[in-house]
Short mmCIF file of C-alpha atoms in Angstrom, two decimals:
data_model
loop_
_atom_site.label_atom_id
_atom_site.label_comp_id
_atom_site.label_asym_id
_atom_site.label_seq_id
_atom_site.Cartn_x
_atom_site.Cartn_y
_atom_site.Cartn_z
CA UNK E 1 98.72 123.83 100.74
CA UNK E 2 101.27 123.62 97.49
CA UNK E 3 100.85 122.95 93.76
CA UNK E 4 102.51 120.56 91.13
CA UNK E 5 102.06 121.18 87.23
CA UNK E 6 103.91 121.71 84.22
CA UNK E 7 104.93 125.52 83.44
CA UNK E 8 102.62 125.46 79.83
CA UNK E 9 103.66 128.85 78.82
CA UNK E 10 106.55 131.23 78.08
CA UNK E 11 108.23 132.78 80.82
CA UNK E 12 107.85 136.53 80.61
CA UNK E 13 110.08 138.61 82.26
CA UNK E 14 109.71 142.79 82.92
CA UNK E 15 111.03 144.44 85.23
CA UNK E 16 108.56 144.24 87.86
CA UNK E 17 107.37 141.24 87.58
CA UNK E 18 107.99 137.56 86.25
CA UNK E 19 104.62 135.42 85.43
CA UNK E 20 104.20 132.27 83.72
CA UNK E 21 100.91 129.75 83.51
CA UNK E 22 101.25 126.78 85.57
CA UNK E 23 98.38 123.80 84.40
CA UNK E 24 98.31 121.28 87.55
CA UNK E 25 99.24 117.57 87.21
CA UNK E 26 95.63 117.01 88.77
CA UNK E 27 92.90 117.80 86.31
CA UNK E 28 94.15 120.04 83.70
CA UNK E 29 93.79 123.56 85.54
CA UNK E 30 95.94 126.19 84.40
CA UNK E 31 96.82 128.82 87.04
CA UNK E 32 98.57 132.35 86.86
CA UNK E 33 102.30 132.50 89.15
CA UNK E 34 103.36 135.88 89.38
CA UNK E 35 106.36 136.96 91.19
CA UNK E 36 107.00 140.49 91.07
CA UNK E 37 110.76 141.62 91.35
CA UNK E 38 111.39 143.27 94.84
CA UNK E 39 114.90 144.26 93.45
CA UNK E 40 117.90 144.05 91.24
CA UNK E 41 119.08 140.69 91.72
CA UNK E 42 116.67 137.58 90.47
CA UNK E 43 117.31 134.65 92.32
CA UNK E 44 118.71 131.76 90.25
CA UNK E 45 115.42 129.37 90.67
CA UNK E 46 113.73 132.29 88.61
CA UNK E 47 116.96 132.40 85.88
CA UNK E 48 116.29 128.58 85.24
CA UNK E 49 112.82 128.55 84.26
CA UNK E 50 111.65 127.33 81.84
CA UNK E 51 108.66 126.20 79.53
CA UNK E 52 107.81 122.43 79.98
CA UNK E 53 109.18 122.79 83.90
CA UNK E 54 108.04 120.59 86.08
CA UNK E 55 107.59 122.70 89.63
CA UNK E 56 106.08 122.55 92.77
CA UNK E 57 105.37 125.90 94.25
CA UNK E 58 104.00 126.10 97.77
CA UNK E 59 101.04 128.82 98.71
CA UNK E 60 97.04 129.43 98.19
CA UNK E 61 95.70 129.71 94.85
CA UNK E 62 92.93 132.81 94.40
CA UNK E 63 90.61 133.54 91.56
CA UNK E 64 90.33 137.49 91.41
CA UNK E 65 87.27 138.56 92.18
CA UNK E 66 84.75 140.20 89.16
CA UNK E 67 84.15 143.58 87.99
CA UNK E 68 81.87 145.47 90.12
CA UNK E 69 81.31 148.78 87.89
CA UNK E 70 80.16 149.41 84.45
CA UNK E 71 83.01 149.30 82.16
CA UNK E 72 85.97 148.61 84.26
CA UNK E 73 87.97 146.06 83.21
CA UNK E 74 87.51 143.08 84.96
CA UNK E 75 90.40 140.52 85.00
CA UNK E 76 87.92 137.36 86.32
CA UNK E 77 86.51 137.75 82.77
CA UNK E 78 90.57 138.86 81.42
CA UNK E 79 91.76 135.62 82.97
CA UNK E 80 89.09 132.73 81.79
CA UNK E 81 89.21 133.97 78.21
CA UNK E 82 92.93 132.19 78.74
CA UNK E 83 92.13 129.32 79.87
CA UNK E 84 93.19 130.60 83.00
CA UNK E 85 90.92 129.98 86.68
CA UNK E 86 92.86 131.36 89.13
CA UNK E 87 96.31 132.94 89.99
CA UNK E 88 99.10 132.17 92.91
CA UNK E 89 101.25 134.89 93.84
CA UNK E 90 104.97 133.66 94.96
CA UNK E 91 106.32 136.17 97.79
CA UNK E 92 109.26 134.25 98.83
CA UNK E 93 112.03 132.67 95.82
CA UNK E 94 112.48 129.42 98.29
CA UNK E 95 108.77 129.26 98.04
CA UNK E 96 109.02 127.43 94.74
CA UNK E 97 110.99 124.22 93.09
CA UNK E 98 111.37 123.89 89.29
CA UNK E 99 112.82 120.86 86.93
CA UNK E 100 112.94 120.29 83.52
CA UNK E 101 112.18 122.18 79.78
CA UNK E 102 110.46 121.20 76.74
CA UNK E 103 112.07 121.18 73.90
CA UNK E 104 110.13 124.96 72.03
CA UNK E 105 111.41 126.43 75.33
CA UNK E 106 114.69 126.35 72.92
CA UNK E 107 112.24 128.88 69.96
CA UNK E 108 111.95 131.10 72.95
CA UNK E 109 115.76 131.18 73.90
CA UNK E 110 116.44 131.77 70.70
CA UNK E 111 114.18 134.53 70.31
CA UNK E 112 115.09 136.10 73.70
CA UNK E 113 118.79 136.29 72.69
CA UNK E 114 117.55 138.14 69.45
CA UNK E 115 115.63 140.44 72.18
CA UNK E 116 119.38 140.81 73.72
CA UNK E 117 121.49 140.99 70.58
CA UNK E 118 118.99 144.04 69.35
CA UNK E 119 118.43 145.56 73.15
CA UNK E 120 122.10 146.46 72.90
CA UNK E 121 122.24 147.70 69.28
CA UNK E 122 119.80 150.92 69.28
CA UNK E 123 118.37 153.11 71.77
CA UNK E 124 115.29 152.44 74.05
CA UNK E 125 112.83 153.75 72.07
CA UNK E 126 113.92 152.45 68.62
CA UNK E 127 114.88 148.89 70.97
CA UNK E 128 110.97 148.97 72.21
CA UNK E 129 109.08 149.88 68.64
CA UNK E 130 111.53 146.49 66.99
CA UNK E 131 110.87 144.31 69.72
CA UNK E 132 106.30 145.30 69.54
CA UNK E 133 106.89 145.17 65.47
CA UNK E 134 108.92 142.01 65.24
CA UNK E 135 108.47 139.86 67.79
CA UNK E 136 105.71 141.40 69.61
CA UNK E 137 106.06 142.00 72.96
CA UNK E 138 104.85 145.84 73.65
CA UNK E 139 105.87 145.53 77.23
CA UNK E 140 108.79 148.09 76.62
CA UNK E 141 106.08 150.36 74.85
CA UNK E 142 104.86 153.07 77.23
CA UNK E 143 101.60 154.37 78.15
CA UNK E 144 101.89 157.46 76.34
CA UNK E 145 103.26 156.09 73.12
CA UNK E 146 100.07 154.01 73.02
CA UNK E 147 97.47 156.74 74.11
CA UNK E 148 99.47 159.03 71.33
CA UNK E 149 98.36 156.32 68.58
CA UNK E 150 94.94 155.48 70.27
CA UNK E 151 94.65 159.82 70.05
CA UNK E 152 95.37 160.13 65.75
CA UNK E 153 93.70 156.29 65.60
CA UNK E 154 96.95 155.19 63.83
CA UNK E 155 96.49 151.80 65.84
CA UNK E 156 95.93 150.77 63.03
CA UNK E 157 99.50 151.89 60.70
CA UNK E 158 101.32 149.20 63.71
CA UNK E 159 99.30 146.39 62.44
CA UNK E 160 99.87 146.26 58.48
CA UNK E 161 103.12 147.04 59.22
CA UNK E 162 103.00 144.14 60.51
CA UNK E 163 102.36 142.59 57.96
CA UNK E 164 105.83 142.45 56.30
CA UNK E 165 106.99 140.63 59.15
CA UNK E 166 104.67 137.44 58.06
CA UNK E 167 105.52 138.26 54.23
CA UNK E 168 109.09 137.75 55.06
CA UNK E 169 109.00 134.44 56.70
CA UNK E 170 105.69 132.84 54.23
CA UNK E 171 108.55 133.15 51.62
CA UNK E 172 110.91 131.97 53.52
CA UNK E 173 108.95 129.43 54.64
CA UNK E 174 107.98 128.33 50.17
CA UNK E 175 111.76 128.52 49.97
CA UNK E 176 112.82 126.02 52.54
CA UNK E 177 109.57 123.90 50.90
CA UNK E 178 111.25 123.28 47.04
CA UNK E 179 114.37 123.23 49.14
CA UNK E 180 112.46 119.76 50.77
CA UNK E 181 113.11 121.16 54.26
CA UNK E 182 109.82 120.83 55.96
#
């Protein structure tokens, strides 16, 4: 079987996987599409993935099982809270064909260019903090660091320190409005 739809989220790429949300053309069902990277080689069809692209993906949709143990992470509930009904794991790059993009994709591309620029300027540890504090991408912060912040009850510092970014953006926005640029 196959799924036709449009990518409605940022295409997120980590060291181990690529994932995005696909909204199907029929009934606006949202599916989380995941491709696990097996080696350093990234197929061209994944490099060209963009927000707003129209895709045809061959595969079988599944619904994750609900949590069966008390206090266990419930992945099915997590997806439902994001209005995602199912997931699809792509095993073969040839099983997916996507074309086009949306205007918002330009914002994502600029963000990624800035992230790549910052990555080359600083060490890996500083880069992970810059990504987390300025862009909200905490995927590069190690689990040990997160656990350390939680153990020492310092997580609120990260939330508060992000306030300065909001203040700077608000100041720039107000200046642009005063100049007549909206």
